[in-house]
Coordinates of C-alpha atoms and ligand atoms in Angstrom, one line a residue:
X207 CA -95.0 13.4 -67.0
X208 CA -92.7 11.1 -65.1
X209 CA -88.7 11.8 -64.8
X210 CA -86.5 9.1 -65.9
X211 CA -83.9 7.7 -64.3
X212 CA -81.4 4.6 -65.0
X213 CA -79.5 3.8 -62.5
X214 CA -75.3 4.2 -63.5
X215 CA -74.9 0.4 -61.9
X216 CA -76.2 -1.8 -63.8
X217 CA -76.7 -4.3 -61.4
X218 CA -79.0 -2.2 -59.7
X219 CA -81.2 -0.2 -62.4
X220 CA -84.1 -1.0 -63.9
X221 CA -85.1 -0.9 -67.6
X222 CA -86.9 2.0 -68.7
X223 CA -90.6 2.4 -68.2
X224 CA -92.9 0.8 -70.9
X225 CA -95.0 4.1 -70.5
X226 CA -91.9 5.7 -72.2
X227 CA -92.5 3.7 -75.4
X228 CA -96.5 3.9 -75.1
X229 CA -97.3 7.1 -74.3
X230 CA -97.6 9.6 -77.7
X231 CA -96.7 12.9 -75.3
X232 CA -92.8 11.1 -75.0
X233 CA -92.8 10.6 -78.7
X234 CA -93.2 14.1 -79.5
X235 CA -91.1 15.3 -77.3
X236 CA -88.2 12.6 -78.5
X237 CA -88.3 15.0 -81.6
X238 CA -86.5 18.2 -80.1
X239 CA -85.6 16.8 -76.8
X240 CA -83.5 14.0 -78.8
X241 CA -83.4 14.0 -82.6
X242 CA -82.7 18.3 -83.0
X243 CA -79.9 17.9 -80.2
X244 CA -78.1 15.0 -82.1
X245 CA -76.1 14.1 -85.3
X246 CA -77.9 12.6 -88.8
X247 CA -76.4 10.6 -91.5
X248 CA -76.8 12.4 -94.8
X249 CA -74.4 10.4 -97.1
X250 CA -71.2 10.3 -98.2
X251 CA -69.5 13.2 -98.8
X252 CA -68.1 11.4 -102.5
X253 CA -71.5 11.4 -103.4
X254 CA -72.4 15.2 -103.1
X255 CA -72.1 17.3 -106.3
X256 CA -72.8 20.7 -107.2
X257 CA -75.7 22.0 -104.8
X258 CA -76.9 19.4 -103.0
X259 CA -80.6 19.2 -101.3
X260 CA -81.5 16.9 -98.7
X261 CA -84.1 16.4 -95.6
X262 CA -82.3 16.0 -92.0
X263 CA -84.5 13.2 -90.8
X264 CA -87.2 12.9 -93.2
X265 CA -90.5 12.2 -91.0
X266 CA -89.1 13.7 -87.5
X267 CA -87.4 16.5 -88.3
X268 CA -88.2 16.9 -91.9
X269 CA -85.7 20.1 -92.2
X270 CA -84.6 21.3 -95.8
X271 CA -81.0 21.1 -96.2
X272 CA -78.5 22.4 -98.7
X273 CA -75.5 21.2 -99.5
X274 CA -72.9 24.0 -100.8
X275 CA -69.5 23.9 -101.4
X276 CA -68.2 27.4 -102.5
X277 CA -64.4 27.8 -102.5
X278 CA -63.3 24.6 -101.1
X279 CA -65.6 24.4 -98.5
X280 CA -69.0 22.2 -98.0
X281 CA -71.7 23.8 -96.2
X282 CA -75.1 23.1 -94.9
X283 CA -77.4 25.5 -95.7
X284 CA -81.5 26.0 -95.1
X285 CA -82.5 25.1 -98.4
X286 CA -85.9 27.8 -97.5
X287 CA -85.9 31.2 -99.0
X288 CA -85.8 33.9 -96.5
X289 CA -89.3 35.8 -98.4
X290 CA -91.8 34.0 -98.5
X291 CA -90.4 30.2 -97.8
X292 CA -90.2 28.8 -100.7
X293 CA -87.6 25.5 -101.3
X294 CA -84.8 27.0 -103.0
X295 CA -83.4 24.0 -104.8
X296 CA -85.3 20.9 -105.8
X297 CA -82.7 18.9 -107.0
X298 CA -78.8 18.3 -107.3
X299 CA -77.5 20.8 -109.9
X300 CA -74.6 22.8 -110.5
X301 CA -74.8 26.6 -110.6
X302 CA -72.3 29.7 -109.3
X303 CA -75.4 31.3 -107.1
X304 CA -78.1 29.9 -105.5
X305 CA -81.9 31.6 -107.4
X306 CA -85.2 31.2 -105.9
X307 CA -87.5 30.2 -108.6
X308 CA -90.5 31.9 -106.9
X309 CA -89.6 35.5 -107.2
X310 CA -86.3 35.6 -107.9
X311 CA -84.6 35.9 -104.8
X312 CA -80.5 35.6 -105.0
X313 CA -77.8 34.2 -102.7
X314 CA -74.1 33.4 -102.7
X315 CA -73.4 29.7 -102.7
X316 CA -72.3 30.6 -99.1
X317 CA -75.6 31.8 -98.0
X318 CA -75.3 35.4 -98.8
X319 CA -78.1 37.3 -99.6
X320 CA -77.2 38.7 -102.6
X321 CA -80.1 40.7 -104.7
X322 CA -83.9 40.8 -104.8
X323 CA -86.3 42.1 -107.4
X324 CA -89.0 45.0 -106.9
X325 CA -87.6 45.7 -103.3
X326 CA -86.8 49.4 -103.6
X327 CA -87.7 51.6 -100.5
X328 CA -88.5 48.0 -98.5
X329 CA -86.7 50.1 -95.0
X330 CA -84.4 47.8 -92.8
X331 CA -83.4 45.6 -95.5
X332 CA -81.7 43.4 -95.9
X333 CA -80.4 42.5 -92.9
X334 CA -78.8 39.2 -91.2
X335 CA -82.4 37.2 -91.1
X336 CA -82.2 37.5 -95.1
X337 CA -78.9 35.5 -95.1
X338 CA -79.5 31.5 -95.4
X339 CA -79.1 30.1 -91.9
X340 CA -76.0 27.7 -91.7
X341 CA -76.1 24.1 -89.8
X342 CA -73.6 22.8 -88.6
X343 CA -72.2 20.2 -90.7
X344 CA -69.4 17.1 -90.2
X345 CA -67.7 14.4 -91.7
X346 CA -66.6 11.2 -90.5
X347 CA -64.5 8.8 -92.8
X348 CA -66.3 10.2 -95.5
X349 CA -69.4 10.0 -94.1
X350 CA -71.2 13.2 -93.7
X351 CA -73.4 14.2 -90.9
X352 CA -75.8 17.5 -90.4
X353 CA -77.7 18.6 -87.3
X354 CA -80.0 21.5 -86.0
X355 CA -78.5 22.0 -82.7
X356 CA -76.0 18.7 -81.5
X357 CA -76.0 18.6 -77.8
X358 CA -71.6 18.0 -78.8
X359 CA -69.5 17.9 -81.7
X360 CA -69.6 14.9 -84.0
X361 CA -66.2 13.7 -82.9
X362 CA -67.6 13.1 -78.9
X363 CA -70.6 11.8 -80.3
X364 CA -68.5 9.1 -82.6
X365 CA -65.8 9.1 -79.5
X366 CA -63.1 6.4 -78.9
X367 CA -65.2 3.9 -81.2
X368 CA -63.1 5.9 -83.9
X369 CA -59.7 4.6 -82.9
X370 CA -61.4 1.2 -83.2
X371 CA -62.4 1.1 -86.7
X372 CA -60.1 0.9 -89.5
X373 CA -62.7 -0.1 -91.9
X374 CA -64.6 2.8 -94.1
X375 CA -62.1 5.2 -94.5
X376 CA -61.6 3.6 -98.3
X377 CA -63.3 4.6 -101.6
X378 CA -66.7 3.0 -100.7
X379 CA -69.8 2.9 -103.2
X380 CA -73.5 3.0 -102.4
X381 CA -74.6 -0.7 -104.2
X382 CA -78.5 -0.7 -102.7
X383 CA -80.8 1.5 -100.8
X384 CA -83.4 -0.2 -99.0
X385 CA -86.4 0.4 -96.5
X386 CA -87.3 -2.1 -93.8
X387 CA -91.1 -1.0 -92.1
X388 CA -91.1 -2.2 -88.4
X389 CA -94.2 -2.4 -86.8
X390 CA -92.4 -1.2 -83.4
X391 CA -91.4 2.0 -81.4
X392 CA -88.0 3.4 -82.5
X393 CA -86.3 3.0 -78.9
X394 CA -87.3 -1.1 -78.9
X395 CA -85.4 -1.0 -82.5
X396 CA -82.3 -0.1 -81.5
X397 CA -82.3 -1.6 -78.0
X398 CA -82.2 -4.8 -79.5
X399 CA -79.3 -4.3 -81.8
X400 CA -77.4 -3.0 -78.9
X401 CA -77.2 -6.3 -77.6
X402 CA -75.5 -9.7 -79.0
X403 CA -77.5 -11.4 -76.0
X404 CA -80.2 -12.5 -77.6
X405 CA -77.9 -13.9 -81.4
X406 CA -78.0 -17.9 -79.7
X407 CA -81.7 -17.8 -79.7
X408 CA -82.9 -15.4 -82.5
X409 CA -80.2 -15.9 -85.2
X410 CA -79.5 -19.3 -85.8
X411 CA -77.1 -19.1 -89.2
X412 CA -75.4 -15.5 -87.5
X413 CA -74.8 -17.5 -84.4
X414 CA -72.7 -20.1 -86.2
X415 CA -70.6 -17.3 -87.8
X416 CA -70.0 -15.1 -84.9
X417 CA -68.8 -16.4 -81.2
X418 CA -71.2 -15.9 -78.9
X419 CA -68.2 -16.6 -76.3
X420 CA -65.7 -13.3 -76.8
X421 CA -68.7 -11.0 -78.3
X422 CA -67.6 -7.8 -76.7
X423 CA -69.5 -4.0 -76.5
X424 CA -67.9 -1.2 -75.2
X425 CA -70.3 2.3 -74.4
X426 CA -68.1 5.8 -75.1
X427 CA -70.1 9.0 -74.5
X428 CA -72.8 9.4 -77.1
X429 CA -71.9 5.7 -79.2
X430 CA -71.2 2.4 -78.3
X431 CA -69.0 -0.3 -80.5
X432 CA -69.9 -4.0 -80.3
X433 CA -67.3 -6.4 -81.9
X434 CA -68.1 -10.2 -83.3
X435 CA -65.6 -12.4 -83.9
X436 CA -65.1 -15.8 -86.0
X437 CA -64.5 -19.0 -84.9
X438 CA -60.6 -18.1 -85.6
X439 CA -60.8 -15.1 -83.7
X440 CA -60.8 -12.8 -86.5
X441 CA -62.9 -9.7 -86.2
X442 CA -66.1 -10.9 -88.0
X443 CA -68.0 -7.4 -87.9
X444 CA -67.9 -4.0 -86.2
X445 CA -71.4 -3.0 -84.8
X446 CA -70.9 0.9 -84.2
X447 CA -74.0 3.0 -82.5
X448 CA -74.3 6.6 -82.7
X449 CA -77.0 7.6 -80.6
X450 CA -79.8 7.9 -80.9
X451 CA -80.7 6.1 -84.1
X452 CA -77.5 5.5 -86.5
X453 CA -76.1 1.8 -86.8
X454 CA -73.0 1.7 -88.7
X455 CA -72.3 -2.0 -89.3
X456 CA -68.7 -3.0 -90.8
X457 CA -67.8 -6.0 -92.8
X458 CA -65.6 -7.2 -94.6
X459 CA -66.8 -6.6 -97.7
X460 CA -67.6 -2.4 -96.5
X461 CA -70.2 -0.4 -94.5
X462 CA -73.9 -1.4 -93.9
X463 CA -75.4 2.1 -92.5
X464 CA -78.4 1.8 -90.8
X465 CA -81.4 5.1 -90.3
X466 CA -83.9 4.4 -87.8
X467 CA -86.5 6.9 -88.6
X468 CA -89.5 7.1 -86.3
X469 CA -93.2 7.3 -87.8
X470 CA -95.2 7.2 -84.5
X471 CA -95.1 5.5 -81.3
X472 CA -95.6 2.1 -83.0
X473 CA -94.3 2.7 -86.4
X474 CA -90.6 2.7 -87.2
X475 CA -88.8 3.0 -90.7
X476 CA -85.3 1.4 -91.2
X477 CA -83.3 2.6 -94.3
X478 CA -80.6 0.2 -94.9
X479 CA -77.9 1.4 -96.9
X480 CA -75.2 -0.4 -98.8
X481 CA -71.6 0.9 -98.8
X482 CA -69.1 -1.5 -101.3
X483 CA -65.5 -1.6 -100.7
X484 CA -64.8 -5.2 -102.2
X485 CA -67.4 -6.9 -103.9
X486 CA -65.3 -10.2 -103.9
X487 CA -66.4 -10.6 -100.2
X488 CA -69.8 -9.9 -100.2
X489 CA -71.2 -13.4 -99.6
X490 CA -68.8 -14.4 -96.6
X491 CA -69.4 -13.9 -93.1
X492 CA -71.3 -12.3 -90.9
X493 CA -72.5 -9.5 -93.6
X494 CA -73.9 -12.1 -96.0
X495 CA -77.1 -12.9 -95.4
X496 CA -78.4 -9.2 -93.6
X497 CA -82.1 -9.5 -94.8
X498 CA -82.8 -12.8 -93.4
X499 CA -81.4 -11.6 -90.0
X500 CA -83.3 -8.0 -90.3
X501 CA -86.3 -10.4 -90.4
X502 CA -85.6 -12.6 -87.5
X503 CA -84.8 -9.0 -85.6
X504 CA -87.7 -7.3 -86.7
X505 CA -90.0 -10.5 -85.3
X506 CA -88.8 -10.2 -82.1
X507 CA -88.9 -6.2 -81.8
X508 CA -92.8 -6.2 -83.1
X509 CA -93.7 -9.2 -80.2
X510 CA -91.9 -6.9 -77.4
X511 CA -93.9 -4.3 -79.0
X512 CA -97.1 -6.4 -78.4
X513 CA -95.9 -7.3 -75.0
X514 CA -94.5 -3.7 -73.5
X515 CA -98.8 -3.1 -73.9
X516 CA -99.2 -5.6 -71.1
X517 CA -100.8 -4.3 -67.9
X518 CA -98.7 -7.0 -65.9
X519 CA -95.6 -5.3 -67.4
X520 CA -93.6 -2.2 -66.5
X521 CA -89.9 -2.7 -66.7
X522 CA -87.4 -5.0 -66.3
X523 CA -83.6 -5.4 -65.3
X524 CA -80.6 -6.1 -67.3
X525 CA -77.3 -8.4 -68.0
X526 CA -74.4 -7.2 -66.5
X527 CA -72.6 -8.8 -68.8
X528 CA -74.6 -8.6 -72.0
X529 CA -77.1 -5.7 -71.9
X530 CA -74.2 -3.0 -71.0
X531 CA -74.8 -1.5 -74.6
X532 CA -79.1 -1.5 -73.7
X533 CA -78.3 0.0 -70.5
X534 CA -75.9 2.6 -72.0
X535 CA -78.8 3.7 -74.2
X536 CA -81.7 3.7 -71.7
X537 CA -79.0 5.9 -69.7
X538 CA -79.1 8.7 -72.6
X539 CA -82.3 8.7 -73.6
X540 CA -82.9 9.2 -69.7
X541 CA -80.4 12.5 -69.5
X542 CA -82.1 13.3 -73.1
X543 CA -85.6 13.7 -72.1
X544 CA -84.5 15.4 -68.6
Ligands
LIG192 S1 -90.1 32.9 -101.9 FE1 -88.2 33.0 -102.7 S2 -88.2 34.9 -103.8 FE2 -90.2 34.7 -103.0
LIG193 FE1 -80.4 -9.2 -83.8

């Protein structure tokens, strides 16, 4: 398999490979190589009661997750029982202890192993390996995060785009959950919302809202933060990027999250969800109308996809000025894939 590089000068490097997006061997290995060493959305933390399942990256990683909190504190537990695997807890309920309903298994809601029927004389038990394994877990303005094995903390992967949003950090409710089906790999997804470049020809009604002239992106370590502003100069939106797939899109009216959840090489899911902080501005600006944009994006990701298949194309080059945040991500999955 072929090493990737980007060149750090933008000027001089070179897109990355189609082969990258074609070939099923760099797709698999996107799953451990990328998605196990990075962060993933779960939900807000307001939204978590009792004990708490959930899947880190339904699809990809497709890990069972427990949410815990036991004496203040929220943990991420494997929701697997250490006997004979089965899911511990099917859905959110409250309860002191965590019980598996197969054969009775017992833990504390911190993971403990705590008591197991007909195991008398069983030698060398229990020991560590019967505890629940704990992930690590984060929040960010509410928003909670889980991974199997980040590559850095939450807060470098977020970085200095933090100190640039203000937004989110309110009482924000989840108003709609919605699933977009892209006929397109992953990567090509997300590479075109990391650029404003292409808003004058793709989005005609955005591009009247949002000034193509001072539409700025700045890349921090792991995330990248592009900024849109009115015709008045006010901030019109907040595009933030958390590599390698989270799209947390400020407004406004409160927080559009984005989940890009690979399926295969040509296949991508989007889950849209809706965070409301004011309802009153819903309809204004460059939020309003995100399902006719989504569409106009999506037609123009699926046609790359067609035309990445090309034998006459391999790569290509970027904007200095407006592809820094494509370049940015081409860079990581690059140093990702090694
Ligand atoms: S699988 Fe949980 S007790 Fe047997
Ligand atoms: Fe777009």
């Amino acid at each position: 398999m072929a090493h990737f590089e980007v060149d750090p000068d933008i000027r001089r490097a070179k897109t990355l490979p189609s082969e990258f997006y074609l070939d099923p061997e760099y797709f698999d290995l996107s799953k451990e190589k990328i998605f196990a060493r990075s962060w993933h959305f779960l939900c807000r933390e307001s939204e978590v009661e009792g004990l708490f399942p959930a899947t880190l990256l339904p699809g990809v990683l497709d890990e069972p997750v427990l949410l815990s909190r036991a004496g203040g504190e929220l943990r991420c537990l494997s929701n697997v029982c250490t006997h004979r695997g089965k899911i511990l807890v099917e859905e959110a309920c409250n309860a002191n202890l965590i019980r598996c309903g197969y054969h009775g298994r017992r833990f504390s809601l911190e993971g403990k192993f705590l008591s197991m029927p007909e195991f008398d004389g069983v030698e060398n038990f229990p020991t560590e390996a019967d505890d629940l394994k704990q992930m690590p877990l984060a929040n960010w303005n509410g928003f909670l995060f889980a991974s199997i094995d980040p590559k850095d903390g939450l807060d470098v992967f977020v970085g200095d785009a933090a100190s640039r949003i203000t937004a989110g950090s309110g009482e924000l409710k989840l108003a709609a959950k919605r699933e977009y089906r892209v006929n397109a790999h992953w990567a090509l997804y997300c590479e075109n919302y990391l650029e404003g470049f292409h808003i004058p020809y793709v989005h005609k009604g955005l591009n009247e809202i949002v000034d193509y002239g001072t539409y700025s992106t700045e890349t921090f370590r792991f995330s990248s933060l592009q900024t849109g502003y009115d015709a008045d100069g006010k901030i019109a939106a907040h595009y933030l990027f958390i590599f390698p797939n989270l799209m947390f899109n400020f407004y406004p009216w409160g927080v559009s999250v984005n989940v890009v959840r690979p399926v295969s090489p040509s296949e991508t899911v989007v889950e849209f969800l809706t965070y409301v902080g004011d309802e009153s501005k819903l309809d204004q600006g460059a939020g309003a109308d995100l399902h006719t944009v989504e569409m106009e994006d999506e037609a123009v990701v699926e046609s790359v996809q067609r035309g990445i298949r090309s034998r006459f194309y391999s790569h290509g080059r970027y904007s200095p000025t407006r592809e820094q945040g494509t370049h940015h991500f081409h860079r990581l999955i690059a140093e990702f894939i090694g």
